[in-house]
XYZ file of N, CA and C in Angstrom:
648
model
N -27.566 13.604 10.948
C -26.325 12.812 10.920
C -26.365 11.815 9.755
N -25.258 11.688 9.070
C -25.196 10.782 7.919
C -25.253 9.324 8.371
N -25.894 8.495 7.541
C -25.937 7.063 7.836
C -24.627 6.427 7.371
N -24.411 5.192 7.791
C -23.183 4.484 7.394
C -23.090 4.373 5.875
N -24.208 4.015 5.225
C -24.206 3.862 3.766
C -23.861 5.185 3.075
N -24.379 6.288 3.628
C -24.102 7.609 3.049
C -22.624 7.968 3.204
N -22.057 7.631 4.357
C -20.634 7.899 4.608
C -19.762 7.116 3.627
N -20.077 5.831 3.463
C -19.299 4.977 2.547
C -19.402 5.495 1.118
N -20.626 5.877 0.713
C -20.833 6.401 -0.647
C -20.056 7.703 -0.843
N -20.080 8.561 0.180
C -19.359 9.840 0.093
C -17.851 9.609 0.011
N -17.354 8.653 0.791
C -15.918 8.342 0.787
C -15.469 7.888 -0.603
N -16.273 7.023 -1.217
C -15.924 6.527 -2.563
C -15.985 7.655 -3.591
N -17.059 8.466 -3.496
C -17.223 9.566 -4.450
C -16.070 10.560 -4.341
N -15.617 10.824 -3.115
C -14.519 11.774 -2.905
C -13.265 11.359 -3.672
N -12.972 10.070 -3.645
C -11.773 9.574 -4.345
C -11.970 9.650 -5.853
N -13.156 9.236 -6.314
C -13.423 9.243 -7.754
C -13.470 10.676 -8.314
N -13.805 11.645 -7.416
C -13.874 13.056 -7.833
C -12.581 13.807 -7.509
N -11.599 13.092 -6.940
C -10.294 13.683 -6.560
C -10.489 14.859 -5.598
N -11.423 14.697 -4.667
C -11.838 15.794 -3.784
C -11.399 15.534 -2.339
N -10.284 16.153 -1.953
C -9.748 15.955 -0.609
C -10.676 16.460 0.479
N -11.332 17.606 0.222
C -12.250 18.157 1.232
C -13.426 17.217 1.476
N -13.931 16.618 0.401
C -15.042 15.674 0.551
C -14.580 14.421 1.296
N -13.329 13.987 1.031
C -12.783 12.813 1.727
C -12.683 13.087 3.225
N -12.249 14.312 3.559
C -12.167 14.712 4.972
C -13.553 14.747 5.610
N -14.518 15.282 4.848
C -15.891 15.386 5.356
C -16.473 13.988 5.603
N -16.201 13.070 4.675
C -16.691 11.696 4.837
C -16.110 11.072 6.104
N -14.826 11.330 6.336
C -14.165 10.801 7.533
C -14.782 11.387 8.801
N -14.985 12.713 8.791
C -15.555 13.388 9.968
C -16.978 12.915 10.246
N -17.786 12.834 9.175
C -19.174 12.372 9.326
C -19.209 10.926 9.822
N -18.280 10.127 9.295
C -18.216 8.717 9.699
C -17.894 8.565 11.179
N -16.934 9.352 11.648
C -16.561 9.291 13.069
C -17.721 9.734 13.955
N -18.430 10.806 13.521
C -19.590 11.283 14.279
C -20.673 10.213 14.365
N -20.853 9.487 13.256
C -21.916 8.481 13.180
C -21.485 7.135 13.784
N -20.226 7.066 14.250
C -19.754 5.828 14.873
C -19.395 4.729 13.895
N -19.114 5.126 12.649
C -18.713 4.128 11.638
C -17.263 3.728 11.918
N -16.980 2.441 11.828
C -15.625 1.941 12.040
C -14.679 2.581 11.014
N -13.604 3.254 11.460
C -12.659 3.879 10.516
C -12.141 2.904 9.459
N -12.011 1.648 9.837
C -11.527 0.624 8.896
C -12.451 0.538 7.678
N -13.756 0.651 7.921
C -14.717 0.551 6.808
C -14.641 1.764 5.902
N -14.342 2.922 6.487
C -14.204 4.139 5.666
C -12.937 4.036 4.813
N -11.851 3.564 5.415
C -10.594 3.403 4.664
C -10.774 2.353 3.568
N -11.546 1.317 3.870
C -11.813 0.286 2.862
C -12.551 0.895 1.665
N -13.475 1.833 1.958
C -14.203 2.512 0.873
C -13.241 3.343 0.026
N -12.309 4.035 0.695
C -11.289 4.800 -0.056
C -10.474 3.860 -0.950
N -10.025 2.752 -0.365
C -9.138 1.851 -1.127
C -9.892 1.160 -2.269
N -11.179 0.858 -2.052
C -11.990 0.286 -3.149
C -12.053 1.263 -4.317
N -12.294 2.547 -3.973
C -12.371 3.573 -5.023
C -11.016 3.764 -5.693
N -9.929 3.695 -4.907
C -8.583 3.803 -5.492
C -8.333 2.645 -6.458
N -8.873 1.487 -6.115
C -8.767 0.333 -7.009
C -9.445 0.622 -8.340
N -10.617 1.261 -8.284
C -11.340 1.632 -9.515
C -10.546 2.660 -10.319
N -9.929 3.605 -9.618
C -9.083 4.603 -10.290
C -7.925 3.886 -10.995
N -7.340 2.890 -10.316
C -6.238 2.119 -10.896
C -6.648 1.380 -12.153
N -7.848 0.810 -12.134
C -8.373 0.090 -13.312
C -8.518 1.065 -14.487
N -9.071 2.255 -14.199
C -9.257 3.254 -15.262
C -7.915 3.780 -15.777
N -6.931 3.864 -14.869
C -5.587 4.296 -15.264
C -4.973 3.282 -16.228
N -5.110 2.003 -15.874
C -4.553 0.948 -16.734
C -5.271 0.889 -18.078
N -6.569 1.257 -18.074
C -7.351 1.230 -19.316
C -7.098 2.469 -20.180
N -6.390 3.457 -19.613
C -6.065 4.661 -20.368
C -7.158 5.717 -20.345
N -8.171 5.550 -19.468
C -9.235 6.556 -19.371
C -8.931 7.603 -18.297
N -7.984 7.285 -17.411
C -7.470 8.271 -16.456
C -5.953 8.290 -16.589
N -5.341 9.393 -16.175
C -3.897 9.542 -16.349
C -3.204 9.800 -15.013
N -1.877 9.830 -15.040
C -1.115 9.926 -13.794
C -1.540 11.095 -12.895
N -1.801 12.296 -13.437
C -2.250 13.388 -12.545
C -3.538 13.037 -11.792
N -4.446 12.297 -12.475
C -5.685 11.866 -11.809
C -5.374 10.911 -10.660
N -4.475 9.980 -10.923
C -4.102 8.988 -9.905
C -3.495 9.682 -8.685
N -2.607 10.634 -8.944
C -1.968 11.357 -7.840
C -2.993 12.177 -7.059
N -3.938 12.791 -7.770
C -4.977 13.592 -7.107
C -5.878 12.698 -6.259
N -6.205 11.508 -6.767
C -7.043 10.569 -6.013
C -6.304 10.100 -4.765
N -5.007 9.844 -4.927
C -4.182 9.395 -3.802
C -4.087 10.480 -2.731
N -3.956 11.738 -3.164
C -3.900 12.855 -2.212
C -5.220 13.000 -1.457
N -6.335 12.803 -2.177
C -7.655 12.877 -1.538
C -7.787 11.788 -0.477
N -7.327 10.572 -0.822
C -7.395 9.468 0.137
C -6.543 9.788 1.366
N -5.357 10.312 1.150
C -4.469 10.639 2.272
C -5.080 11.707 3.183
N -5.815 12.652 2.577
C -6.476 13.700 3.366
C -7.515 13.084 4.297
N -8.270 12.122 3.769
C -9.278 11.455 4.591
C -8.660 10.593 5.678
N -7.617 9.875 5.313
C -6.957 8.980 6.272
C -6.340 9.783 7.422
N -5.862 10.991 7.104
C -5.266 11.850 8.133
C -6.282 12.144 9.253
N -7.540 12.322 8.878
C -8.600 12.578 9.860
C -8.849 11.328 10.716
N -8.757 10.164 10.058
C -9.077 8.902 10.736
C -7.929 8.362 11.580
N -6.719 8.820 11.268
C -5.522 8.241 11.891
C -5.539 8.246 13.424
N -5.884 9.384 14.068
C -5.875 9.387 15.540
C -6.775 8.288 16.135
N -7.929 8.087 15.494
C -8.856 7.050 15.971
C -8.256 5.665 15.743
N -7.590 5.515 14.582
C -6.947 4.234 14.249
C -5.813 3.949 15.245
N -5.077 5.001 15.623
C -3.957 4.828 16.560
C -4.448 4.336 17.916
N -5.617 4.852 18.347
C -6.203 4.408 19.622
C -6.470 2.914 19.580
N -7.101 2.478 18.480
C -7.424 1.056 18.325
C -6.155 0.223 18.258
N -5.167 0.775 17.536
C -3.899 0.060 17.355
C -3.201 -0.157 18.698
N -3.305 0.846 19.561
C -2.654 0.763 20.876
C -3.250 -0.365 21.713
N -4.496 -0.702 21.402
C -5.175 -1.745 22.183
C -4.946 -3.144 21.608
N -4.359 -3.214 20.426
C -4.138 -4.522 19.799
C -2.644 -4.758 19.564
N -2.273 -6.016 19.532
C -0.866 -6.347 19.294
C -0.597 -6.346 17.799
N 0.507 -5.720 17.396
C 0.875 -5.698 15.979
C 1.193 -7.117 15.500
N 0.788 -7.396 14.267
C 1.062 -8.719 13.694
C 2.472 -8.792 13.111
N 3.219 -7.697 13.235
C 4.581 -7.676 12.701
C 4.794 -6.479 11.803
N 6.059 -6.184 11.543
C 6.400 -5.038 10.692
C 6.517 -5.468 9.234
N 6.069 -4.573 8.356
C 6.226 -4.784 6.911
C 6.866 -3.533 6.330
N 7.981 -3.704 5.647
C 8.636 -2.597 4.942
C 8.191 -2.660 3.487
N 7.784 -1.525 2.945
C 7.295 -1.545 1.557
C 7.649 -0.237 0.854
N 7.898 -0.310 -0.440
C 8.204 0.895 -1.206
C 8.131 0.618 -2.697
N 8.027 1.698 -3.474
C 8.081 1.577 -4.932
C 9.547 1.657 -5.347
N 9.926 0.768 -6.219
C 11.327 0.544 -6.567
C 11.995 1.778 -7.205
N 13.302 1.849 -7.045
C 14.104 2.939 -7.607
C 13.819 3.135 -9.097
N 13.638 4.408 -9.501
C 13.381 4.714 -10.900
C 11.909 4.767 -11.248
N 11.055 4.440 -10.276
C 9.609 4.357 -10.531
C 8.878 5.296 -9.574
N 8.090 6.225 -10.138
C 7.391 7.199 -9.277
C 5.927 6.822 -9.050
N 5.488 5.702 -9.612
C 4.095 5.299 -9.424
C 3.901 4.736 -8.008
N 2.786 5.073 -7.405
C 2.613 4.577 -6.034
C 1.194 4.122 -5.709
N 0.288 4.141 -6.690
C -1.112 3.840 -6.387
C -1.291 2.457 -5.766
N -0.713 1.431 -6.412
C -0.876 0.070 -5.884
C -0.244 -0.079 -4.517
N 0.947 0.494 -4.387
C 1.666 0.423 -3.107
C 0.876 1.114 -2.007
N 0.297 2.276 -2.320
C -0.475 3.026 -1.317
C -1.677 2.228 -0.821
N -2.333 1.525 -1.746
C -3.500 0.717 -1.367
C -3.055 -0.437 -0.466
N -1.955 -1.091 -0.831
C -1.445 -2.202 -0.019
C -1.059 -1.712 1.376
N -0.410 -0.537 1.439
C -0.023 0.046 2.734
C -1.258 0.237 3.614
N -2.307 0.836 3.039
C -3.541 1.077 3.803
C -4.159 -0.227 4.283
N -4.233 -1.201 3.371
C -4.899 -2.469 3.709
C -4.107 -3.288 4.725
N -2.779 -3.222 4.652
C -1.962 -3.931 5.648
C -2.118 -3.281 7.020
N -2.212 -1.945 7.023
C -2.438 -1.233 8.285
C -3.761 -1.638 8.900
N -4.799 -1.735 8.057
C -6.125 -2.159 8.507
C -6.055 -3.575 9.073
N -5.229 -4.411 8.429
C -5.119 -5.817 8.843
C -4.310 -6.002 10.124
N -3.723 -4.901 10.642
C -3.035 -4.998 11.928
C -1.513 -5.051 11.873
N -0.940 -4.766 10.691
C 0.523 -4.768 10.561
C 1.069 -3.360 10.786
N 2.279 -3.299 11.273
C 2.987 -2.036 11.470
C 3.771 -1.788 10.179
N 3.259 -0.893 9.328
C 3.832 -0.719 7.991
C 4.810 0.453 7.954
N 6.006 0.171 7.454
C 7.005 1.220 7.245
C 7.008 1.507 5.743
N 6.386 2.632 5.364
C 6.244 2.997 3.955
C 7.441 3.848 3.540
N 8.272 3.301 2.673
C 9.479 4.014 2.236
C 9.189 5.025 1.129
N 7.961 4.997 0.579
C 7.596 5.945 -0.474
C 7.861 5.390 -1.866
N 8.181 6.294 -2.787
C 8.416 5.866 -4.176
C 9.819 6.254 -4.618
N 10.253 5.638 -5.727
C 11.619 5.866 -6.246
C 12.647 5.596 -5.143
N 12.498 4.431 -4.505
C 13.322 4.098 -3.335
C 14.601 3.362 -3.754
N 15.776 3.894 -3.398
C 17.039 3.202 -3.717
C 17.083 1.819 -3.061
N 17.721 0.878 -3.741
C 17.811 -0.496 -3.230
C 18.424 -0.512 -1.833
N 19.459 0.308 -1.652
C 20.157 0.342 -0.357
C 19.214 0.704 0.787
N 18.202 1.525 0.472
C 17.259 1.951 1.519
C 16.392 0.774 1.976
N 16.003 -0.090 1.032
C 15.253 -1.297 1.400
C 16.093 -2.140 2.368
N 17.354 -2.317 2.009
C 18.261 -3.152 2.811
C 18.466 -2.535 4.198
N 18.733 -1.218 4.222
C 18.929 -0.524 5.509
C 17.707 -0.672 6.410
N 16.513 -0.539 5.793
C 15.276 -0.605 6.572
C 15.046 -2.004 7.135
N 15.435 -3.024 6.373
C 15.323 -4.408 6.873
C 16.245 -4.588 8.075
N 17.482 -4.088 7.957
C 18.444 -4.230 9.069
C 17.970 -3.474 10.310
N 17.425 -2.283 10.069
C 17.034 -1.419 11.185
C 15.718 -1.857 11.849
N 14.724 -2.235 11.023
C 13.376 -2.494 11.562
C 13.046 -3.969 11.803
N 13.871 -4.871 11.233
C 13.638 -6.318 11.372
C 12.184 -6.710 11.064
N 11.724 -6.387 9.832
C 10.346 -6.713 9.469
C 10.169 -8.201 9.152
N 8.897 -8.621 9.090
C 8.618 -10.004 8.677
C 8.584 -10.089 7.149
N 8.237 -8.967 6.503
C 8.129 -8.907 5.038
C 8.768 -7.616 4.545
N 9.448 -7.691 3.388
C 9.862 -6.477 2.689
C 9.285 -6.576 1.275
N 8.493 -5.564 0.909
C 7.824 -5.605 -0.388
C 8.252 -4.470 -1.291
N 8.364 -4.775 -2.595
C 8.692 -3.736 -3.571
C 7.677 -3.762 -4.707
N 7.269 -2.564 -5.120
C 6.310 -2.429 -6.210
C 7.016 -1.821 -7.417
N 6.701 -2.346 -8.606
C 7.261 -1.795 -9.847
C 6.141 -1.715 -10.877
N 6.008 -0.580 -11.513
C 4.933 -0.401 -12.496
C 5.454 -0.391 -13.930
N 6.782 -0.529 -14.079
C 7.360 -0.519 -15.429
C 8.351 -1.676 -15.573
N 8.416 -2.220 -16.763
C 9.357 -3.324 -17.007
C 10.804 -2.859 -16.833
N 11.043 -1.564 -17.071
C 12.408 -1.044 -16.941
C 12.854 -0.950 -15.486
N 11.893 -0.873 -14.557
C 12.282 -0.768 -13.150
C 12.135 -2.098 -12.405
N 11.313 -3.008 -12.929
C 11.117 -4.274 -12.204
C 12.427 -5.071 -12.099
N 13.343 -4.831 -13.026
C 14.634 -5.539 -12.969
C 15.389 -5.207 -11.681
N 15.089 -4.014 -11.115
C 15.750 -3.627 -9.862
C 15.329 -4.507 -8.683
N 14.201 -5.215 -8.849
C 13.755 -6.101 -7.771
C 14.749 -7.263 -7.569
N 15.474 -7.597 -8.631
C 16.518 -8.628 -8.508
C 17.576 -8.140 -7.518
N 17.886 -6.834 -7.599
C 18.925 -6.264 -6.743
C 18.556 -6.313 -5.257
N 17.264 -6.219 -4.972
C 16.849 -6.327 -3.565
C 17.242 -7.699 -3.035
N 16.921 -8.728 -3.828
C 17.274 -10.101 -3.432
C 18.790 -10.230 -3.227
N 19.557 -9.726 -4.209
C 21.016 -9.860 -4.171
C 21.633 -9.094 -2.997
N 21.153 -7.842 -2.814
C 21.780 -7.016 -1.767
C 21.362 -7.438 -0.357
N 20.172 -8.019 -0.230
C 19.791 -8.578 1.082
C 20.707 -9.754 1.425
N 21.029 -10.552 0.382
C 21.950 -11.691 0.596
C 23.332 -11.184 0.998
N 23.809 -10.174 0.258
C 25.138 -9.615 0.539
C 25.227 -9.044 1.953
N 24.097 -8.481 2.417
C 24.066 -7.881 3.761
C 23.864 -8.939 4.851
N 23.629 -10.183 4.417
C 23.466 -11.276 5.375
C 22.124 -11.307 6.081
N 21.100 -10.642 5.489
C 19.787 -10.594 6.155
C 18.666 -11.221 5.330
N 19.015 -11.803 4.183
C 17.953 -12.360 3.317
C 17.149 -13.451 4.018
N 17.814 -14.271 4.813
C 17.116 -15.375 5.476
C 16.227 -14.933 6.634
N 16.370 -13.664 7.041
C 15.601 -13.188 8.200
C 14.267 -12.562 7.801
N 14.012 -12.454 6.492
C 12.811 -11.742 6.036
C 12.248 -12.405 4.779
N 10.941 -12.296 4.596
C 10.327 -12.779 3.352
C 10.181 -11.591 2.405
N 10.421 -11.823 1.120
C 10.334 -10.735 0.138
C 9.054 -10.874 -0.675
N 8.490 -9.722 -1.034
C 7.259 -9.699 -1.828
C 7.433 -8.725 -2.985
N 6.963 -9.113 -4.165
C 6.992 -8.218 -5.327
C 5.573 -8.064 -5.870
N 5.331 -6.883 -6.470
C 4.036 -6.627 -7.071
C 4.149 -5.495 -8.062
N 3.036 -5.217 -8.739
C 3.033 -4.178 -9.764
C 2.633 -4.778 -11.097
N 2.119 -3.933 -11.990
C 1.539 -4.388 -13.254
C 2.390 -5.381 -14.063
N 3.706 -5.141 -14.246
C 4.458 -6.071 -15.102
C 4.908 -7.354 -14.385
N 4.744 -7.404 -13.072
C 5.222 -8.566 -12.306
C 4.266 -9.750 -12.437
N 4.824 -10.941 -12.348
C 4.028 -12.175 -12.430
C 4.592 -13.176 -11.415
N 3.873 -14.281 -11.244
C 4.379 -15.334 -10.372
C 5.685 -15.904 -10.928
N 5.756 -16.007 -12.256
C 6.984 -16.513 -12.899
C 8.181 -15.607 -12.581
N 7.914 -14.287 -12.596
C 8.978 -13.322 -12.292
C 9.451 -13.490 -10.844
N 8.483 -13.613 -9.941
C 8.822 -13.796 -8.523
C 9.659 -15.060 -8.336
N 9.235 -16.141 -8.999
C 9.975 -17.416 -8.909
C 11.385 -17.266 -9.476
N 11.467 -16.567 -10.607
C 12.760 -16.407 -11.298
C 13.784 -15.666 -10.437
N 13.334 -14.617 -9.729
C 14.300 -13.822 -8.949
C 14.441 -14.326 -7.508
N 13.567 -15.266 -7.121
C 13.684 -15.837 -5.777
C 12.880 -15.122 -4.706
N 11.869 -14.323 -5.139
C 11.010 -13.646 -4.155
C 10.057 -14.671 -3.540
N 9.711 -14.459 -2.271
C 8.846 -15.414 -1.568
C 7.371 -15.255 -1.920
N 6.952 -14.019 -2.200
C 5.531 -13.738 -2.413
C 5.340 -12.873 -3.653
N 4.310 -13.217 -4.450
C 3.889 -12.351 -5.552
C 2.481 -11.862 -5.238
N 2.317 -10.547 -5.137
C 0.997 -9.976 -4.881
C 0.364 -9.531 -6.178
N -0.634 -10.291 -6.634
C -1.264 -9.974 -7.922
C -2.103 -8.698 -7.830
N -2.715 -8.495 -6.661
C -3.517 -7.301 -6.408
C -3.304 -6.936 -4.940
N -3.862 -5.805 -4.515
C -3.715 -5.399 -3.113
C -4.332 -6.448 -2.188
N -5.512 -6.926 -2.556
C -6.194 -7.932 -1.732
C -5.379 -9.216 -1.661
N -4.851 -9.629 -2.811
C -4.035 -10.848 -2.882
C -2.767 -10.694 -2.049
N -2.136 -9.501 -2.133
C -0.903 -9.249 -1.371
C -1.158 -9.377 0.122
N -2.250 -8.780 0.603
C -2.570 -8.819 2.034
C -2.855 -10.250 2.477
N -3.619 -10.974 1.650
C -3.942 -12.381 1.996
C -2.675 -13.213 2.083
N -1.733 -12.981 1.157
C -0.496 -13.768 1.158
C 0.442 -13.373 2.294
N 0.435 -12.096 2.670
C 1.230 -11.663 3.823
C 0.683 -12.341 5.086
N -0.638 -12.362 5.216
C -1.272 -13.016 6.371
C -0.877 -14.505 6.422
N -0.947 -15.154 5.255
C -0.609 -16.581 5.191
C 0.861 -16.812 5.538
N 1.722 -15.931 5.023
C 3.172 -16.086 5.242
C 3.575 -15.838 6.682
N 2.808 -14.982 7.376
C 3.170 -14.642 8.760
C 2.325 -15.406 9.774
N 1.409 -16.216 9.269
C 0.563 -17.000 10.164
C -0.396 -16.151 10.967
N -0.701 -14.947 10.439
C -1.595 -14.032 11.185
C -3.043 -14.226 10.770
């Protein structure tokens, strides 16, 4: 039987090698060895963070990022039933709606935040990527989340984050939810300028600020 350290190392290697089968194997071995699923998912997300750094540095490209993300999803699929059991025993800290903004197909940062918020005990509604502004608004009205977050990886799409603020106001629900923005071109100044409540500089920072904002 694999040790915890071996499982964690295998989980990280699977993501860095874009190997979905290895990610699944790491998950299965981890469950057999009694490793907390949260720690295995943390290993996946740490490795995804490294993939993101290499992507930004130009040493990896979008197909690599997508392959790494698919490998992580394959592993998480194995862990999900166990996570659901634990989730059923704990009270949700609140709903978070999150998606990559319209016109933008990048999802690496958003995917990591989704995983980490789930680990932290939030009920995350992942809208996916290239999400129309209206869908963010509809989801806020329908799900009544504590936070609605949008990710943008390009300067040409980050301008759409202004529309989330405007259309939430028009729908009369802006005061019922806190807004969060993130993604490579976003800054605290940008968040302040458009009136967003939270700027997530990184996945870890986003989760910490969501916790602070919700008092969890």
